[in-house]
Coordinates of C-alpha atoms and ligand atoms in Angstrom, one line a residue:
M27 CA 93.1 108.8 143.5
R28 CA 90.4 110.9 145.1
K29 CA 90.2 114.6 144.2
I30 CA 90.1 117.1 147.0
L31 CA 89.7 120.8 146.7
V32 CA 91.0 123.0 149.7
V33 CA 89.8 126.7 149.6
G34 CA 92.1 129.1 151.6
A35 CA 95.8 128.8 152.2
G36 CA 96.3 129.4 155.9
Q37 CA 97.5 127.2 158.7
S38 CA 94.7 124.8 158.5
G39 CA 94.3 124.5 154.6
L40 CA 97.9 124.4 153.9
Q41 CA 98.8 121.9 156.4
L42 CA 95.9 119.7 155.3
A43 CA 96.7 120.1 151.7
L44 CA 100.3 119.1 152.1
G45 CA 99.3 116.2 154.4
L46 CA 96.8 114.9 151.7
Q47 CA 99.3 115.5 149.0
S48 CA 101.9 113.3 150.7
Q49 CA 99.3 110.6 151.0
G50 CA 98.8 110.6 147.2
Y51 CA 95.5 112.6 147.0
E52 CA 94.9 114.7 143.9
V53 CA 94.8 118.0 145.7
T54 CA 93.8 121.5 144.3
L55 CA 94.4 124.5 146.6
M56 CA 92.7 127.8 146.1
S57 CA 94.2 130.9 147.5
N58 CA 93.1 134.5 147.1
R59 CA 96.8 135.6 147.1
T60 CA 100.0 134.5 145.6
A61 CA 103.0 133.4 147.8
D62 CA 104.8 136.6 146.9
E63 CA 101.8 138.7 147.8
V64 CA 101.5 136.9 151.3
R65 CA 105.3 137.3 151.9
A66 CA 105.2 141.0 151.2
G67 CA 101.8 141.6 152.9
R68 CA 100.6 142.6 156.2
V69 CA 101.3 140.5 159.3
M70 CA 98.2 138.3 160.1
S71 CA 98.8 137.0 163.6
T72 CA 101.2 136.5 166.4
Q73 CA 101.0 132.7 165.6
C74 CA 102.6 131.3 168.8
M75 CA 102.4 127.5 168.5
F76 CA 103.0 125.1 171.2
D77 CA 104.5 121.6 171.2
T78 CA 101.5 119.3 170.2
A79 CA 100.6 121.5 167.3
L80 CA 104.3 121.9 166.2
Q81 CA 104.6 118.1 166.4
H82 CA 101.9 117.8 163.7
E83 CA 104.0 119.9 161.4
R84 CA 107.1 117.8 162.2
D85 CA 105.1 114.6 161.5
L86 CA 104.5 115.9 157.9
Q87 CA 108.1 117.2 157.7
I88 CA 107.1 120.7 156.9
N89 CA 108.7 122.3 160.0
F90 CA 111.1 124.1 157.7
W91 CA 111.9 127.0 160.0
E92 CA 112.2 125.1 163.3
S93 CA 116.0 125.6 163.5
Q94 CA 115.8 129.3 162.8
A95 CA 112.8 130.3 165.0
P96 CA 113.4 131.3 168.6
R97 CA 112.6 128.5 171.1
I98 CA 110.1 129.7 173.6
Q99 CA 110.7 127.7 176.7
G100 CA 108.5 129.6 179.2
L101 CA 105.2 131.4 179.7
G102 CA 105.1 134.2 182.1
V103 CA 102.2 136.0 183.7
S104 CA 102.5 139.5 185.2
V105 CA 99.6 141.4 186.7
A106 CA 99.6 145.2 186.9
A107 CA 98.3 146.8 190.2
P108 CA 96.3 150.0 190.0
D109 CA 99.5 152.1 190.6
S110 CA 101.1 150.4 187.6
S111 CA 103.5 148.4 189.9
R112 CA 103.8 144.6 189.4
A113 CA 101.5 142.8 191.7
V114 CA 102.2 139.4 190.2
D115 CA 105.2 138.0 188.3
W116 CA 106.1 134.5 187.5
V117 CA 107.2 132.3 184.6
G118 CA 106.1 128.7 184.1
M119 CA 108.3 126.3 182.1
L120 CA 106.9 124.5 179.0
D121 CA 107.6 120.8 178.8
G122 CA 108.2 121.3 175.0
Y123 CA 109.1 124.5 173.4
A124 CA 106.8 126.8 171.6
Q125 CA 107.6 128.8 168.4
S126 CA 106.2 131.6 166.4
V127 CA 107.0 131.8 162.7
D128 CA 105.6 134.8 160.8
Q129 CA 102.6 133.4 158.8
R130 CA 103.9 135.5 155.9
I131 CA 107.0 133.3 155.8
K132 CA 105.3 130.0 156.6
M133 CA 102.2 130.3 154.3
A134 CA 104.3 131.6 151.4
G135 CA 106.8 128.9 151.8
W136 CA 104.2 126.1 152.2
M137 CA 102.5 127.4 149.1
E138 CA 105.6 127.1 147.1
T139 CA 106.3 123.6 148.4
F140 CA 102.8 122.5 147.6
A141 CA 103.2 123.6 144.0
Q142 CA 106.8 122.3 143.7
R143 CA 105.4 118.8 144.8
G144 CA 103.0 118.9 141.9
G145 CA 99.9 120.3 143.6
Q146 CA 97.6 122.5 141.7
L147 CA 97.6 125.9 143.0
V148 CA 94.7 128.2 141.8
I149 CA 95.0 131.9 142.7
H150 CA 91.4 132.9 143.0
G151 CA 89.2 134.4 145.7
A152 CA 86.5 131.7 145.7
A153 CA 82.8 132.7 145.7
V154 CA 79.9 130.5 146.7
S155 CA 79.1 130.1 143.1
D156 CA 82.6 128.7 142.3
L157 CA 82.2 126.2 145.1
D158 CA 78.9 125.2 143.7
F159 CA 80.5 124.4 140.4
F160 CA 83.5 122.6 141.9
A161 CA 81.6 120.4 144.4
R162 CA 80.4 118.4 141.4
R163 CA 84.0 117.8 140.2
Y164 CA 85.6 116.9 143.5
D165 CA 85.2 114.1 146.0
L166 CA 85.5 116.6 148.8
V167 CA 85.6 120.3 149.1
L168 CA 87.1 121.7 152.3
V169 CA 86.6 125.4 153.2
S170 CA 89.6 126.7 155.2
A171 CA 89.1 130.4 154.3
G172 CA 89.5 131.8 157.9
K173 CA 87.1 134.5 159.0
G174 CA 86.5 135.7 155.4
E175 CA 83.1 136.0 153.7
L176 CA 82.7 132.3 153.0
V177 CA 81.9 131.6 156.7
S178 CA 78.4 132.9 155.8
M179 CA 77.8 129.4 154.4
F180 CA 78.1 127.9 157.8
G181 CA 75.5 128.7 160.4
R182 CA 76.4 130.1 163.8
D183 CA 76.1 127.4 166.6
A184 CA 74.5 129.6 169.2
A185 CA 74.8 126.9 172.1
R186 CA 78.6 126.8 171.6
S187 CA 79.0 130.6 170.9
P188 CA 78.4 132.5 174.2
Y189 CA 79.4 135.9 172.7
T190 CA 77.5 137.9 170.1
A191 CA 80.2 140.8 169.7
P192 CA 83.9 141.1 169.9
Q193 CA 85.3 140.9 173.4
R194 CA 88.7 142.5 172.6
A195 CA 90.2 145.1 170.3
L196 CA 93.4 143.7 168.9
A197 CA 96.5 145.7 168.1
V198 CA 99.8 144.0 166.9
A199 CA 103.2 145.5 166.3
Y200 CA 106.3 143.5 165.2
V201 CA 109.5 145.3 166.4
H202 CA 113.3 144.9 166.3
G203 CA 115.4 146.1 169.2
M204 CA 113.5 144.8 172.1
G205 CA 115.6 144.3 175.3
P206 CA 115.6 140.9 177.0
R207 CA 113.5 140.2 180.1
P208 CA 115.8 141.3 182.8
E209 CA 114.6 138.5 185.3
H210 CA 115.4 135.7 182.9
P211 CA 117.6 136.9 179.9
D212 CA 118.9 133.3 179.5
F213 CA 115.7 131.9 177.9
D214 CA 112.8 133.0 175.7
A215 CA 109.3 133.2 177.1
V216 CA 106.0 134.6 176.1
R217 CA 104.8 137.2 178.8
C218 CA 101.2 137.7 179.3
N219 CA 100.6 141.0 181.2
L220 CA 97.2 141.5 182.7
V221 CA 95.8 144.9 183.3
P222 CA 92.7 144.4 185.2
G223 CA 89.6 146.2 183.7
V224 CA 91.7 147.4 180.8
G225 CA 93.1 144.4 178.8
E226 CA 96.2 142.4 178.3
L227 CA 99.6 142.8 176.5
F228 CA 101.3 139.8 175.0
V229 CA 104.9 139.9 174.3
M230 CA 106.7 137.1 172.3
P231 CA 109.7 136.5 170.1
T232 CA 109.1 135.5 166.5
L233 CA 110.9 134.7 163.2
T234 CA 109.9 137.3 160.7
N235 CA 111.1 138.2 157.1
S236 CA 113.9 140.3 158.6
G237 CA 115.1 137.6 161.1
R238 CA 114.3 137.4 164.8
A239 CA 111.9 140.0 166.2
D240 CA 109.5 140.6 169.1
I241 CA 105.8 141.1 169.0
L242 CA 103.9 143.6 171.0
F243 CA 100.2 142.6 171.1
W244 CA 97.6 144.6 172.9
E245 CA 94.2 143.1 173.6
G246 CA 91.9 145.9 174.9
L247 CA 88.4 145.8 176.2
P248 CA 86.1 147.3 173.6
G249 CA 85.5 151.0 174.3
G250 CA 88.3 151.0 176.9
P251 CA 91.6 153.0 176.9
L252 CA 93.3 150.4 174.6
D253 CA 90.6 150.5 172.0
V254 CA 92.3 153.4 170.0
F255 CA 93.9 151.5 167.1
Q256 CA 90.9 151.1 164.8
G257 CA 91.4 152.9 161.5
M258 CA 94.9 154.1 162.4
K259 CA 96.7 154.1 158.9
D260 CA 100.2 155.0 159.8
P261 CA 102.2 152.2 161.1
N262 CA 104.6 154.6 163.0
E263 CA 101.6 156.1 164.9
H264 CA 100.4 152.6 165.7
L265 CA 103.9 152.0 167.2
A266 CA 104.0 155.2 169.1
V267 CA 100.5 154.6 170.7
T268 CA 101.5 151.1 171.6
L269 CA 104.6 152.4 173.4
E270 CA 102.6 155.2 175.1
L271 CA 100.1 152.6 176.6
L272 CA 103.1 150.5 177.6
E273 CA 104.6 153.3 179.5
R274 CA 101.3 154.0 181.2
Y275 CA 100.2 150.6 182.2
L276 CA 103.3 148.2 182.1
P277 CA 106.4 150.1 182.9
W278 CA 108.5 146.9 183.2
E279 CA 107.7 146.2 179.5
Y280 CA 108.2 149.7 178.4
A281 CA 111.7 149.7 180.0
R282 CA 112.9 147.2 177.6
S283 CA 110.9 148.7 174.7
T284 CA 112.5 152.2 174.5
K285 CA 114.8 151.4 171.4
V286 CA 112.4 149.5 169.4
E287 CA 111.5 150.1 165.7
L288 CA 109.0 148.4 163.5
T289 CA 110.2 145.4 161.4
D290 CA 108.5 146.7 158.3
A291 CA 105.8 148.9 157.1
N292 CA 103.4 145.9 157.1
G293 CA 104.4 145.0 160.7
T294 CA 101.2 146.3 162.4
L295 CA 97.7 144.9 162.4
A296 CA 94.4 146.1 164.2
G297 CA 91.0 144.5 164.3
R298 CA 88.5 142.5 166.3
Y299 CA 86.1 139.6 165.7
T300 CA 83.4 137.8 167.5
P301 CA 84.4 134.3 168.9
T302 CA 82.1 131.9 167.0
V303 CA 81.7 128.2 166.6
R304 CA 79.8 127.2 163.5
D305 CA 78.0 124.2 161.9
P306 CA 80.8 122.4 160.1
V307 CA 78.6 121.6 157.0
G308 CA 77.9 124.2 154.4
R309 CA 75.0 123.6 152.0
L310 CA 75.5 125.0 148.6
P311 CA 72.8 126.4 146.5
G312 CA 73.0 123.4 144.1
G313 CA 72.7 121.0 146.9
G314 CA 76.5 120.1 147.3
L315 CA 78.1 119.9 150.7
V316 CA 81.4 121.5 151.9
L317 CA 83.2 120.9 155.3
G318 CA 84.6 123.8 157.2
V319 CA 88.2 123.7 158.7
G320 CA 90.0 125.7 161.3
D321 CA 88.8 129.3 162.0
V322 CA 85.8 128.7 159.7
V323 CA 84.3 126.4 162.1
V324 CA 85.9 127.4 165.5
A325 CA 87.1 130.9 165.8
N326 CA 88.3 131.9 169.3
D327 CA 89.7 135.2 170.4
P328 CA 93.4 135.2 170.4
I329 CA 93.7 136.0 174.2
T330 CA 95.0 132.4 174.8
G331 CA 97.0 132.1 171.6
Q332 CA 95.2 129.0 170.4
G333 CA 93.9 129.6 166.8
S334 CA 97.0 128.4 164.9
N335 CA 97.3 125.5 167.4
S336 CA 93.7 124.6 166.8
A337 CA 94.1 124.9 163.0
S338 CA 97.1 122.6 163.1
K339 CA 95.1 120.1 165.4
C340 CA 92.1 120.4 163.2
A341 CA 94.1 119.7 160.0
A342 CA 95.8 116.5 161.7
S343 CA 92.5 115.3 162.9
Y344 CA 90.7 115.8 159.5
L345 CA 93.7 114.1 157.6
A346 CA 93.3 111.1 159.7
S347 CA 89.4 110.9 159.1
I348 CA 89.9 111.4 155.5
V349 CA 92.6 108.6 155.1
E350 CA 90.4 106.3 157.3
R351 CA 87.5 106.9 155.0
G352 CA 89.2 105.1 152.2
E353 CA 86.9 105.0 149.1
E354 CA 83.7 105.5 151.0
P355 CA 81.8 108.7 150.2
F356 CA 82.5 111.9 152.1
D357 CA 78.8 112.3 153.0
E358 CA 77.1 114.6 155.6
Q359 CA 77.3 112.0 158.3
W360 CA 81.0 111.5 157.7
M361 CA 81.5 115.3 157.7
R362 CA 79.7 115.7 161.1
E363 CA 81.6 112.8 162.6
T364 CA 84.8 114.3 161.3
F365 CA 84.1 117.5 162.9
D366 CA 82.8 115.9 166.3
R367 CA 86.2 114.0 166.4
Y368 CA 88.1 117.5 166.3
W369 CA 85.6 119.0 168.6
R370 CA 86.5 116.6 171.3
T371 CA 89.9 118.6 171.5
A372 CA 88.5 122.0 170.4
Q373 CA 85.7 122.2 173.0
H374 CA 88.5 122.7 175.6
V375 CA 90.1 125.4 173.9
T376 CA 86.8 127.3 173.4
K377 CA 85.8 126.8 177.0
W378 CA 89.0 128.1 178.4
T379 CA 89.4 130.9 175.9
N380 CA 85.9 132.1 176.5
A381 CA 86.6 131.9 180.3
M382 CA 89.7 134.0 180.0
L383 CA 87.7 136.7 178.2
A384 CA 85.5 137.2 181.3
P385 CA 86.6 138.9 184.5
P386 CA 88.5 136.3 186.5
P387 CA 86.5 134.8 189.6
E388 CA 88.2 134.7 192.9
H389 CA 89.5 131.0 192.5
V390 CA 91.3 131.9 189.3
L391 CA 92.9 134.9 190.9
N392 CA 94.1 132.4 193.6
I393 CA 95.5 130.1 191.1
I394 CA 97.5 133.0 189.4
G395 CA 98.6 134.3 192.7
A396 CA 99.7 130.9 194.0
A397 CA 101.9 130.4 190.7
G398 CA 104.0 133.0 192.0
Q399 CA 104.7 130.9 195.1
F400 CA 104.8 127.4 193.8
Q401 CA 106.6 126.6 190.6
P402 CA 104.6 123.4 189.8
I403 CA 101.5 125.6 189.6
A404 CA 103.1 128.0 187.2
D405 CA 104.5 125.1 185.0
R406 CA 101.0 123.5 184.9
F407 CA 99.3 126.7 183.9
A408 CA 101.9 127.2 181.2
N409 CA 101.5 123.7 179.8
G410 CA 97.8 124.3 179.6
F411 CA 98.4 126.4 176.6
D412 CA 99.7 123.1 174.9
D413 CA 96.8 121.1 176.1
P414 CA 93.9 123.2 177.4
S415 CA 91.9 120.0 178.4
D416 CA 94.0 119.9 181.7
F417 CA 92.2 123.0 182.8
E418 CA 89.1 120.8 183.3
N419 CA 90.9 119.4 186.3
F420 CA 91.6 122.5 188.4
F421 CA 90.7 125.7 186.7
Y422 CA 86.8 126.2 186.3
D423 CA 85.5 124.6 189.5
P424 CA 86.3 126.5 192.8
A425 CA 86.4 123.2 194.8
K426 CA 88.8 121.7 192.3
A427 CA 91.0 124.7 192.4
E428 CA 91.1 124.8 196.1
A429 CA 91.9 121.0 196.3
Y430 CA 94.7 121.4 193.8
L431 CA 96.2 124.4 195.6
G432 CA 96.1 122.7 198.9
E433 CA 97.6 119.5 197.4
V434 CA 100.6 121.5 196.0
A435 CA 101.0 123.4 199.1
A436 CA 101.2 120.3 201.2
R437 CA 103.6 118.5 198.8
V438 CA 106.2 121.4 198.1
Ligands
FAD10 C1 96.0 139.4 166.3 C2 96.0 137.9 166.2 C3 96.9 137.2 167.1 C4 96.8 135.8 167.1 N1 97.7 135.1 167.8 C5 97.8 133.8 167.8 C6 98.7 133.1 168.5 O1 99.6 133.6 169.1 N2 98.7 131.7 168.5 C7 97.7 131.0 167.7 O2 97.7 129.8 167.8 N3 96.8 131.8 167.1 C8 96.8 133.1 167.1 N4 95.9 133.7 166.3 C9 94.9 133.0 165.5 C10 95.4 132.4 164.3 O3 96.2 133.3 163.5 C11 94.3 131.9 163.4 O4 93.3 131.2 164.2 C12 94.7 130.9 162.4 O5 95.6 131.5 161.4 C13 93.6 130.3 161.7 O6 94.1 129.4 160.5 P1 93.0 129.1 159.4 O7 93.9 128.3 158.5 O8 91.8 128.5 159.9 O9 92.7 130.6 158.7 P2 93.6 131.7 158.1 O10 95.0 131.6 158.7 O11 92.8 132.9 158.4 O12 93.8 131.3 156.7 C14 92.6 131.5 155.7 C15 93.2 131.8 154.3 O13 92.2 131.8 153.3 C16 92.3 132.9 152.5 N5 91.0 133.1 152.0 C17 89.9 133.9 152.5 N6 88.9 133.8 151.8 C18 89.1 133.2 150.7 C19 88.5 132.9 149.4 N7 87.2 133.4 149.2 N8 89.1 132.3 148.5 C20 90.4 131.8 148.7 N9 91.1 132.1 149.7 C21 90.6 132.7 150.8 C22 92.9 134.0 153.5 O14 93.5 135.0 152.7 C23 93.8 133.2 154.2 O15 95.0 133.0 153.6 C24 95.8 135.2 166.3 C25 95.0 135.9 165.5 C26 95.0 137.1 165.5 C27 94.1 138.0 164.6

């Protein structure tokens, strides 16, 4: 059977490795950390995944935590007015529920499953020189190493990457003890809180090592009042500052956060990165070619919560392309076609995410406002997180937005 090397054990690499393994490929997976190190390590994401991405996991029967993780049935938007009152507040209902399973649980569990099923798991931080060596011994080398150093092998695609610097400073805290949303205590939802000119706060339930928890995730404009977490070493200070900012900008979220405590000493994360689309084919010094997967090729800002979803969609799309290739060589043309097939979905994610990073134009403010009056608009916006290609129909173009809002108003 064909031999495939997967470098990097995150959402995209592990899902692909497990999928290939189930199809009988001889798969080697290289990870720079052991499962135990991942499980006991720092949180990596908020990893909220929507129905289409979750379905890819179900299809491979690797949805091991589905019954334990909270079911996120809605997606709400609140907008803070300058006096910190709530100018907008609505929740759209998702057609299929979303879920967040702490990547520490999922990646550690999937690594163990891969090894138990006979996969070769190599614990090693791969360098370009290693890949040079391995490219000659494998039919295909897939690089799914996230935003780490190996991305330097893949050239930045300037035409698809409008930003040259990070657009948000990110600060995450996993907490226990968060109160329910008083408006809808009966179902779980992600809440996106927008603070114009300052940033956003996302609140969502998750399944972490110590059970059900909530995540407080600030996205701050660089240099602004939320950009204060970089270099903060003490997790308790990180939480204290998170809560101070909540009290100042989003009192309705603060009101249900007064009793929270961190889930664990590794339950905080701060960082930033530049959204970047890359050339999917990496050329090794010895002439071998490698194909980038997931964040390596398309890294969007987490403002729209799409990276894990995209990693799952990328893994599913690549799996289909690999299987359909049969015994033919995995040459450069095939690599480019494989990426292009994934890009047909990913382009919508990138376009929408990059749009959300910019100050909203008037017609987008109108959509967000109208969603508070008309439930179908709120529902459509929420379900766009599952399939962002729908935003093409009503979100970007002022005329299409106006026509859509008029049509709903006439119908309801
Ligand atoms: C703060 C934050 C919040 C987010 N929230 C969401 C969200 O709510 N929803 C969502 O869908 N996405 C979210 N994302 C994005 C999402 O986490 C990523 O897009 C997703 O994890 C990418 O998966 P991946 O497999 O491509 O890479 P990764 O998950 O980064 O996995 C790469 C793996 O490769 C390993 N590695 C790196 N270098 C090497 C090497 N040289 N050799 C071997 N192994 C290596 C890394 O240790 C890691 O295990 C968020 C991201 C951040 C930072």
